[in-house]
């Protein structure tokens, strides 16, 4: 390893950009420029190699989803030039998975759940952080801890509860007269479960809004609903956007509740219906790839468009306040 | 459902050392009670009560298609059964869950390393971040199928490129990679190829997740801390070990909880791929006993569920205490 001429003799050339570099640059009022030392190059090679490895599964899946399996990929290998490109896998997977229906089911479950989760959890967070009463911390603890519970532990009693709640068949697609097996049941458990996490995050966020704002509004005669809808909620918008993005993908990605609460395949949301691919198409790997990509597509699009929101949604929960 | 709010206690959150403005309007109290009451009702009825009922059901014998009056208390019989007669199922699942805890912890450390590297003001850092991070938006069920379609298969799976021996079908092959005997346990415990393959796919998703957490934490580390470390002549490792890592404590707590809870709750990828041989985890064990033919063995499944709950509980309590002890009241 050769040190460059400008390198001060005392400095270990192997050392990468340290705090010193950053500080020196900060003092001179410029962005610290990463010096292109050998270690930097090694680092970049490492990062590029890992990034390629990261893209390998999905890249190969996308490429091969446009190829025939038995006549092409299986014979020529996943990286060879294609004999022919085709959309047949997508068409077949759409039919096999009954994806028109299951996508609709997902929308029917996810959109109302999302709205209710954000509304209810911001209400709890508002009442628990902007006002002090005896048990506000206790309530926050209740919600936080509830969200960490393993779902499998809840589901048998839930099953029984839903079975005993009457629900007119007119507004569901079952004929049992109770909530079990309806999409409403899935919405309810999503809302109940996810308000735990969202309350936690929103409470952390609302704590950082200065109390003076509420006091000023109170002096002006703002009632509680005005305080909530007109004062605090608009100030919470960044957190709501971030949480909304994150929760959308979580709800969309839910496998468990859709699978155990909804019996018939046609009623399940798209992610829960994926197990249908274990059937007679289990060895047509390109069809599986096409199906997986279609299911992944909505969340990937959300990620590409709203990456910043998505990431801040996750980290809001980790960074207090 | 009564909400334990003493209406007289309702006061606007005080700034420290100020007079608390009190409520005069009773409709405001009603609003606040409703704002907490409705969500709390849902959360308690659909999350906490079922959790408690599961504990209760674990001491009973009941076929869930039978009427409620058929529930029979059997004491610890279910626990006795799962820990003796069906110990093979229980310990195989527990073993896989513990493997998962260790593996995901390792992945968390890797994620922290990635975050540390990407925090070094690297050219194209954003692009690297986006690449490492995108699997996080995918459901583990979908991750399972993407990997199944390209990585696992015997004919053309890419894992077979790096696999030293004969090509194998990574999902569908229950052969144990290693196994060992326990003196008091009949079947051997070990890690199956099936499960090892799923571990790799899970790492793909978990590393990015943790990386994002730490990146946010590292960005928040006070520059003057790094300055002080540099002035005191710390080398990179010392600065990380003694200055940066301790200042990341809130993130560390969250990451430990995420990692352990994710490992214990694991279900989606195993169930979506039809529970290949040797991949049973606590989540599938609970679900299978409860949904099984003939209405399911509710007491059994619940006993498995209680074991799972107990494993999670310690971490939940630790996390909640950690968070709310430091929070201002």
XYZ file of C-alpha atoms in Angstrom:
650
model
C 0.000 0.000 0.000
C 1.465 3.325 -1.038
C 0.665 6.518 0.749
C 0.032 9.505 -1.465
C 2.429 12.440 -1.282
C 0.062 14.756 0.518
C -0.443 12.208 3.250
C 0.893 13.562 6.576
C 3.576 11.227 7.799
C 1.928 10.623 11.156
C -1.313 9.435 9.681
C -1.884 5.774 9.187
C -2.519 5.412 5.465
C -4.682 2.391 6.056
C -7.111 4.438 8.007
C -10.221 5.450 6.189
C -12.012 8.790 6.334
C -12.120 9.403 10.059
C -13.863 11.944 12.152
C -10.781 14.110 11.642
C -11.364 14.332 7.924
C -14.998 15.093 8.428
C -14.217 17.808 10.948
C -11.504 19.404 8.910
C -13.848 19.540 5.979
C -16.626 20.902 8.131
C -14.342 23.640 9.421
C -13.518 24.697 5.899
C -17.212 24.770 5.152
C -17.333 22.161 2.443
C -18.659 18.650 2.054
C -15.920 16.276 3.051
C -14.602 14.723 -0.102
C -13.908 11.033 0.240
C -10.254 10.572 -0.606
C -9.770 7.752 -3.072
C -7.390 5.701 -1.065
C -6.899 1.992 -1.636
C -9.190 1.150 1.247
C -11.941 3.128 -0.427
C -11.561 1.084 -3.567
C -11.700 -2.151 -1.608
C -14.804 -0.866 0.107
C -16.476 0.006 -3.164
C -15.644 -3.359 -4.674
C -17.137 -5.034 -1.622
C -20.282 -2.919 -1.741
C -20.801 -3.432 -5.468
C -20.315 -7.181 -5.132
C -22.855 -7.379 -2.310
C -25.290 -5.160 -4.174
C -25.104 -7.498 -7.164
C -25.636 -10.491 -4.910
C -28.644 -8.711 -3.441
C -30.166 -8.164 -6.856
C -29.450 -11.702 -8.014
C -32.596 -13.463 -6.764
C -35.055 -10.859 -7.961
C -33.130 -10.037 -11.136
C -33.027 -13.678 -12.165
C -36.687 -14.034 -11.255
C -37.685 -11.065 -13.396
C -35.587 -12.179 -16.366
C -36.800 -15.749 -16.307
C -40.411 -14.820 -15.745
C -40.389 -13.751 -19.396
C -39.050 -17.102 -20.587
C -40.549 -20.566 -20.962
C -39.376 -22.962 -18.277
C -39.377 -26.470 -19.672
C -38.194 -25.668 -23.164
C -35.835 -22.853 -22.270
C -34.629 -22.073 -18.740
C -34.491 -25.689 -17.632
C -32.436 -26.659 -20.658
C -30.293 -23.589 -21.192
C -29.881 -22.268 -17.669
C -31.153 -19.093 -16.074
C -28.502 -16.772 -17.521
C -28.489 -17.892 -21.157
C -29.963 -15.786 -23.914
C -33.667 -16.503 -24.243
C -35.093 -18.675 -27.022
C -38.130 -16.472 -26.971
C -39.571 -13.871 -24.658
C -43.141 -14.398 -23.561
C -45.840 -13.024 -21.310
C -47.467 -16.454 -21.026
C -46.163 -16.981 -17.491
C -47.856 -13.792 -16.368
C -51.111 -14.702 -18.071
C -51.088 -18.216 -16.597
C -50.110 -17.042 -13.124
C -52.881 -14.445 -13.210
C -55.363 -17.216 -13.972
C -53.962 -19.816 -11.561
C -53.844 -17.374 -8.667
C -57.232 -15.871 -9.561
C -55.389 -12.628 -9.101
C -58.106 -10.271 -10.249
C -60.272 -11.375 -7.343
C -57.503 -11.613 -4.782
C -56.114 -8.179 -5.653
C -59.598 -6.809 -5.146
C -59.810 -8.613 -1.798
C -56.531 -7.046 -0.741
C -57.773 -3.569 -1.627
C -61.016 -4.228 0.221
C -59.085 -5.176 3.357
C -56.082 -2.883 3.234
C -57.605 0.509 2.435
C -60.251 0.698 5.209
C -57.791 -0.855 7.673
C -55.186 1.747 6.843
C -57.603 4.631 7.311
C -58.931 3.311 10.616
C -55.487 2.478 11.975
C -54.138 5.968 11.358
C -57.265 7.668 12.682
C -57.640 5.609 15.849
C -53.969 5.519 16.758
C -53.530 9.255 16.315
C -56.527 9.758 18.600
C -54.984 7.635 21.351
C -51.576 9.207 20.896
C -53.164 12.662 21.052
C -55.134 11.946 24.215
C -52.193 10.234 25.925
C -49.483 12.769 25.155
C -51.219 16.139 24.959
C -53.182 15.712 28.169
C -52.069 14.240 31.429
C -54.318 11.957 33.324
C -53.777 9.131 35.704
C -53.277 6.208 33.351
C -51.949 7.714 30.146
C -48.583 5.974 30.386
C -50.329 2.737 31.318
C -52.385 2.965 28.135
C -49.325 3.583 25.989
C -47.672 0.546 27.586
C -50.768 -1.530 26.858
C -50.687 -0.642 23.167
C -46.944 -1.008 22.792
C -46.801 -4.401 24.442
C -49.878 -5.685 22.603
C -48.247 -5.061 19.269
C -45.297 -7.289 20.132
C -47.454 -10.311 20.926
C -47.094 -13.323 18.618
C -50.172 -13.462 16.395
C -50.465 -17.243 16.606
C -51.207 -16.949 20.298
C -54.268 -14.811 19.635
C -55.967 -16.589 16.861
C -57.853 -19.499 18.409
C -59.831 -17.361 20.898
C -60.306 -14.744 18.172
C -61.762 -17.465 15.990
C -64.270 -18.235 18.718
C -65.069 -14.572 19.350
C -65.716 -13.882 15.676
C -67.835 -17.015 15.436
C -70.112 -15.680 18.161
C -70.522 -12.152 16.834
C -73.623 -12.102 14.666
C -73.185 -10.408 11.318
C -75.883 -10.194 8.637
C -75.042 -12.190 5.522
C -76.266 -9.330 3.369
C -73.118 -7.355 4.080
C -70.663 -10.237 3.827
C -69.852 -12.980 1.394
C -70.479 -15.870 3.773
C -73.746 -17.536 4.741
C -72.970 -18.318 8.353
C -74.526 -15.252 9.942
C -71.401 -14.433 11.944
C -68.188 -12.529 11.472
C -65.951 -15.547 11.020
C -64.800 -15.887 7.451
C -65.682 -12.343 6.459
C -63.194 -9.740 5.379
C -64.586 -7.497 8.114
C -63.039 -9.861 10.663
C -59.640 -9.480 9.003
C -60.013 -5.694 8.950
C -60.917 -5.697 12.646
C -57.903 -7.693 13.752
C -55.577 -5.648 11.542
C -56.893 -2.456 13.108
C -56.762 -3.800 16.658
C -53.266 -5.184 16.232
C -51.616 -2.413 14.258
C -52.897 0.505 16.345
C -50.413 -0.775 18.922
C -47.413 0.065 16.811
C -48.864 3.261 15.332
C -49.898 4.643 18.705
C -46.387 4.066 19.936
C -44.814 5.880 16.987
C -47.301 8.728 16.916
C -47.043 9.269 20.665
C -43.283 9.622 20.298
C -43.849 12.130 17.543
C -46.566 14.173 19.232
C -44.470 14.546 22.357
C -42.093 16.683 20.357
C -44.765 19.212 19.386
C -44.334 22.139 21.804
C -47.046 22.376 24.475
C -47.220 26.125 23.863
C -49.107 25.445 20.655
C -51.857 23.591 22.528
C -51.931 26.216 25.230
C -52.319 29.029 22.732
C -55.116 27.148 21.029
C -56.786 26.493 24.397
C -56.629 30.169 25.243
C -58.334 30.875 21.934
C -61.104 28.574 23.062
C -60.287 25.518 20.957
C -62.214 22.458 22.111
C -60.671 18.992 22.114
C -61.853 18.031 18.614
C -60.595 21.347 17.234
C -57.276 20.831 18.984
C -57.057 17.388 17.471
C -58.252 17.918 13.913
C -57.123 21.500 13.328
C -54.000 21.887 15.442
C -52.219 18.640 16.195
C -53.182 16.435 13.267
C -51.848 18.842 10.607
C -48.570 19.062 12.515
C -48.372 15.255 12.600
C -48.701 14.957 8.838
C -45.073 13.900 8.177
C -45.366 11.061 10.690
C -48.743 10.020 9.273
C -47.351 9.935 5.746
C -44.432 7.808 6.868
C -46.585 5.459 8.921
C -49.185 5.223 6.180
C -46.569 4.072 3.696
C -45.120 1.544 6.095
C -48.472 0.210 7.232
C -49.659 -0.112 3.658
C -46.865 -2.546 2.905
C -47.327 -4.403 6.181
C -51.037 -4.856 5.643
C -50.522 -5.778 2.023
C -47.854 -8.283 3.037
C -49.934 -9.906 5.747
C -50.015 -13.623 5.209
C -51.198 -15.020 8.506
C -54.566 -13.421 9.199
C -55.767 -13.696 5.632
C -54.833 -17.371 5.610
C -56.315 -18.471 8.933
C -59.447 -16.337 9.054
C -60.537 -16.713 5.435
C -61.115 -20.266 4.309
C -61.951 -20.263 0.662
C -59.162 -19.339 -1.723
C -61.280 -16.820 -3.602
C -61.865 -14.746 -0.508
C -58.270 -14.452 0.517
C -56.109 -11.403 -0.088
C -53.360 -11.782 -2.640
C -50.462 -12.469 -0.267
C -52.313 -15.202 1.606
C -53.422 -16.850 -1.620
C -49.821 -17.381 -2.728
C -49.771 -20.920 -1.344
C -51.881 -21.968 -4.339
C -48.580 -22.048 -6.215
C -47.569 -25.091 -4.171
C -50.056 -27.132 -6.164
C -49.747 -28.529 -9.628
C -47.596 -25.632 -10.848
C -44.987 -26.125 -8.145
C -42.298 -27.133 -10.620
C -42.854 -24.474 -13.246
C -40.394 -22.117 -11.653
C -40.842 -19.367 -14.211
C -44.557 -19.273 -13.558
C -43.816 -19.021 -9.840
C -41.408 -16.198 -10.591
C -44.034 -14.352 -12.617
C -46.629 -14.752 -9.862
C -44.208 -13.621 -7.156
C -43.281 -10.545 -9.141
C -46.883 -9.576 -9.767
C -47.596 -9.923 -6.044
C -44.474 -7.971 -5.132
C -45.113 -5.224 -7.673
C -47.447 -2.937 -5.671
C -45.097 -2.806 -2.702
C -42.068 -2.361 -4.950
C -43.774 0.570 -6.671
C -44.633 2.115 -3.313
C -41.029 1.636 -2.276
C -39.639 3.257 -5.414
C -41.963 6.241 -5.161
C -42.045 6.725 -1.395
C -38.731 5.346 -0.203
C -38.111 8.314 2.077
C -41.490 7.960 3.782
C -41.031 4.243 4.126
C -37.659 4.536 5.797
C -38.667 7.317 8.138
C -41.709 5.266 9.109
C -39.449 2.490 10.330
C -36.972 4.716 12.064
C -39.573 6.934 13.731
C -40.296 4.031 16.010
C -36.649 3.502 16.812
C -35.642 7.061 17.549
C -37.383 8.462 20.515
C -38.969 11.796 19.894
C -66.240 -1.682 28.998
C -65.335 1.111 31.339
C -62.357 3.279 30.754
C -60.471 4.011 33.929
C -60.261 7.756 33.473
C -61.010 9.957 36.387
C -62.548 12.925 34.626
C -61.168 15.324 37.203
C -57.678 14.218 36.343
C -57.935 15.451 32.783
C -55.666 18.400 32.390
C -53.719 19.759 29.475
C -50.191 18.370 29.451
C -48.171 20.733 31.556
C -44.984 22.341 30.459
C -42.689 21.865 33.410
C -43.176 24.409 36.160
C -46.299 25.905 34.685
C -49.816 25.973 35.983
C -51.887 23.247 34.434
C -54.845 24.695 32.624
C -57.880 22.737 33.765
C -60.814 21.658 31.734
C -64.010 23.494 32.050
C -66.053 21.921 29.296
C -67.459 18.488 30.007
C -67.831 17.706 26.297
C -64.054 17.841 26.091
C -63.848 15.069 28.650
C -66.335 13.047 26.681
C -64.250 13.494 23.558
C -61.082 12.349 25.253
C -62.791 9.343 26.789
C -64.081 8.358 23.355
C -60.740 8.978 21.682
C -58.993 6.581 24.028
C -61.972 4.341 24.684
C -62.841 3.143 21.195
C -59.317 2.100 20.161
C -58.622 0.678 23.612
C -61.798 -1.376 23.473
C -60.812 -2.862 20.105
C -57.252 -3.499 21.193
C -58.188 -5.093 24.504
C -61.009 -7.247 23.144
C -59.136 -8.479 20.074
C -55.567 -8.680 21.389
C -55.316 -8.897 25.159
C -58.419 -10.923 25.938
C -57.555 -13.568 23.316
C -54.051 -13.782 24.757
C -55.453 -14.400 28.231
C -58.034 -16.865 26.869
C -55.251 -18.815 25.166
C -53.570 -19.241 28.520
C -56.870 -20.405 30.010
C -57.575 -22.811 27.131
C -54.155 -24.397 27.554
C -55.426 -25.972 30.778
C -58.469 -27.486 29.103
C -59.456 -30.138 26.637
C -61.840 -29.076 23.914
C -62.689 -29.743 20.305
C -63.429 -26.333 18.897
C -66.443 -27.518 16.905
C -68.130 -28.682 20.096
C -70.226 -26.256 22.159
C -68.556 -24.173 24.834
C -70.094 -26.332 27.571
C -67.877 -29.221 26.451
C -64.735 -27.511 27.684
C -63.173 -29.703 30.342
C -60.449 -28.549 32.702
C -57.518 -30.954 32.600
C -54.921 -29.082 34.611
C -51.415 -29.456 33.307
C -52.193 -32.457 31.117
C -51.601 -30.605 27.837
C -48.231 -29.387 29.047
C -47.322 -32.834 30.248
C -48.181 -34.181 26.795
C -46.269 -31.624 24.746
C -43.192 -31.910 26.931
C -43.141 -35.720 27.057
C -45.170 -37.599 24.458
C -44.774 -35.024 21.704
C -41.414 -33.739 22.837
C -40.012 -34.437 19.364
C -42.310 -31.849 17.766
C -41.808 -29.272 20.464
C -38.050 -29.453 20.676
C -37.551 -29.598 16.915
C -39.572 -26.389 16.614
C -37.839 -24.736 19.563
C -34.480 -25.708 18.120
C -35.339 -24.072 14.802
C -36.555 -20.943 16.588
C -33.323 -20.733 18.546
C -31.266 -21.250 15.409
C -33.275 -18.423 13.928
C -32.548 -16.160 16.894
C -28.815 -16.745 16.559
C -28.880 -16.409 12.801
C -30.910 -13.199 12.744
C -28.704 -11.764 15.494
C -25.719 -12.461 13.277
C -27.575 -10.800 10.389
C -28.281 -7.794 12.597
C -24.559 -7.427 13.229
C -23.949 -7.621 9.481
C -26.647 -4.996 8.973
C -24.913 -2.763 11.490
C -21.625 -3.216 9.640
C -23.292 -2.232 6.364
C -24.778 0.825 7.988
C -21.403 1.776 9.380
C -19.752 1.431 5.978
C -22.484 3.366 4.190
C -22.320 6.122 6.793
C -18.789 6.938 5.644
C -19.912 9.491 3.110
C -19.464 7.102 0.235
C -20.144 7.960 -3.369
C -23.407 6.394 -4.452
C -24.372 5.596 -0.867
C -28.032 6.187 -1.707
C -27.957 3.633 -4.481
C -26.358 0.997 -2.266
C -28.935 1.714 0.411
C -31.822 1.314 -2.002
C -30.470 -2.004 -3.231
C -29.796 -3.556 0.167
C -33.049 -2.292 1.447
C -35.664 -3.232 -1.135
C -36.307 -6.842 0.063
C -37.737 -5.328 3.247
C -40.879 -4.221 1.408
C -41.590 -7.797 0.358
C -43.642 -10.224 2.393
C -41.624 -13.178 3.666
C -44.137 -15.389 1.882
C -43.241 -13.729 -1.421
C -39.546 -13.825 -0.541
C -39.922 -17.565 -0.115
C -41.412 -17.965 -3.574
C -38.918 -15.665 -5.293
C -36.103 -17.717 -3.809
C -37.871 -20.931 -4.631
C -38.190 -19.898 -8.255
C -34.561 -18.956 -8.744
C -32.298 -20.117 -5.942
C -33.466 -23.385 -4.424
C -34.308 -25.780 -7.221
C -32.179 -28.792 -8.024
C -32.057 -28.236 -11.765
C -31.310 -24.596 -12.064
C -31.203 -23.139 -8.556
C -28.392 -20.666 -8.127
C -27.575 -21.941 -4.638
C -26.337 -25.094 -6.305
C -23.663 -22.981 -7.997
C -21.989 -22.438 -4.640
C -23.011 -25.781 -3.096
C -19.931 -28.031 -3.077
C -21.539 -31.454 -3.483
C -24.102 -33.006 -5.773
C -26.910 -30.631 -6.768
C -29.684 -30.710 -4.200
C -33.229 -29.536 -4.008
C -32.877 -27.032 -1.183
C -36.535 -26.784 -0.394
C -37.878 -30.288 -0.380
C -34.854 -31.966 1.125
C -35.180 -32.629 4.824
C -31.680 -34.041 5.207
C -29.977 -32.713 8.270
C -26.850 -30.625 7.750
C -25.824 -31.502 11.273
C -27.567 -33.220 14.130
C -26.853 -34.163 17.695
C -28.346 -36.327 20.422
C -29.694 -35.134 23.691
C -29.645 -37.749 26.439
C -33.258 -37.167 27.472
C -34.686 -36.646 24.012
C -35.514 -39.431 21.609
C -35.220 -37.911 18.134
C -32.075 -36.076 17.147
C -32.052 -32.321 16.975
C -30.452 -30.658 14.014
C -30.590 -28.182 11.214
C -32.233 -29.420 8.034
C -31.244 -28.302 4.551
C -34.753 -27.006 4.059
C -34.478 -24.712 7.012
C -30.941 -23.605 6.206
C -32.144 -22.531 2.769
C -34.940 -20.505 4.319
C -32.420 -18.899 6.671
C -30.478 -17.556 3.701
C -33.626 -16.091 2.178
C -34.567 -14.516 5.498
C -31.125 -12.934 5.830
C -31.696 -11.246 2.470
C -34.577 -9.361 4.007
C -33.385 -8.910 7.575
C -29.978 -7.330 6.881
C -31.471 -4.392 4.983
C -34.059 -3.847 7.673
C -31.468 -3.552 10.424
C -29.152 -1.499 8.227
C -31.784 1.210 7.877
C -32.313 1.366 11.612
C -28.617 1.834 12.280
C -28.128 4.312 9.451
C -30.727 6.557 11.028
C -29.055 6.121 14.406
C -25.564 6.839 13.076
C -26.746 10.016 11.387
C -28.009 11.181 14.751
C -24.703 10.600 16.568
C -23.434 13.945 17.730
C -20.540 15.174 15.621
C -18.808 16.477 18.728
C -18.637 12.921 20.058
C -16.713 11.830 16.995
C -14.589 14.943 17.334
C -13.754 14.168 20.934
C -12.860 10.597 20.037
C -10.597 11.772 17.219
C -8.866 14.330 19.449
C -8.288 11.700 22.113
C -6.535 9.634 19.476
C -8.985 6.772 19.210
C -8.474 4.518 16.255
C -11.502 3.533 14.234
C -12.327 0.432 16.227
C -11.889 2.176 19.572
C -14.060 5.080 18.487
C -16.764 2.689 17.370
C -16.540 0.394 20.359
C -16.385 3.012 23.094
C -18.030 6.103 21.642
C -20.386 5.430 18.759
C -21.814 2.048 19.751
C -22.793 3.105 23.291
C -24.493 6.222 21.929
C -26.640 3.971 19.732
C -28.213 2.323 22.762
C -31.857 3.165 21.931
C -31.399 1.640 18.482
C -29.652 -1.392 19.932
C -32.617 -2.060 22.186
C -35.068 -1.801 19.301
C -32.938 -4.026 17.102
C -32.605 -6.724 19.749
C -36.363 -6.751 20.220
C -37.123 -6.765 16.490
C -34.627 -9.553 15.911
C -35.787 -11.816 18.709
C -39.505 -11.236 18.189
C -39.178 -11.769 14.427
C -37.296 -14.984 15.078
C -39.897 -16.257 17.531
C -42.899 -15.181 15.442
C -41.508 -16.626 12.193
C -44.313 -18.266 10.285
C -44.995 -16.794 6.844
C -42.143 -18.216 4.825
C -42.495 -21.697 6.295
C -46.268 -21.834 5.931
C -46.310 -20.317 2.439
C -43.946 -23.019 1.199
C -46.202 -25.686 2.730
C -44.077 -26.406 5.792
C -41.318 -28.459 4.176
C -39.930 -31.280 6.318
C -37.567 -30.088 9.047
C -38.732 -26.466 8.990
C -41.290 -26.558 11.785
C -41.186 -23.522 14.076
C -43.359 -22.647 17.046
C -45.643 -20.536 14.859
C -46.504 -23.416 12.539
C -46.797 -25.854 15.441
C -49.424 -23.681 17.131
C -51.355 -23.061 13.942
C -51.261 -26.671 12.798
C -52.622 -28.010 16.094
C -55.409 -25.467 16.100
C -56.463 -25.779 12.472
C -55.899 -29.511 12.109
C -58.500 -32.034 10.996
C -61.449 -32.767 13.219
C -61.640 -29.242 14.569
C -58.181 -29.127 16.001
C -56.799 -29.848 19.414
C -57.453 -26.536 21.084
C -55.870 -27.315 24.434
C -52.746 -28.623 22.769
C -52.369 -25.745 20.367
C -52.936 -23.306 23.188
C -50.256 -24.956 25.298
C -47.810 -24.551 22.399
C -49.009 -20.969 22.122
C -48.311 -20.314 25.792
C -44.770 -21.633 25.398
C -44.304 -19.201 22.500
C -45.858 -16.368 24.478
C -43.589 -16.988 27.453
C -40.533 -16.882 25.215
C -41.622 -13.514 23.799
C -42.811 -12.082 27.087
C -39.438 -11.465 28.649
C -38.329 -9.390 25.694
C -41.598 -7.493 25.515
C -41.400 -6.535 29.181
C -37.734 -5.600 28.894
C -38.431 -3.382 25.896
C -41.436 -1.636 27.382
C -39.617 -0.982 30.656
C -36.632 0.332 28.772
C -38.730 2.715 26.761
C -41.102 4.050 29.348
C -38.695 4.248 32.246
C -36.701 6.892 30.426
C -39.690 8.662 28.980
C -40.844 11.740 30.776
C -44.154 11.249 32.411
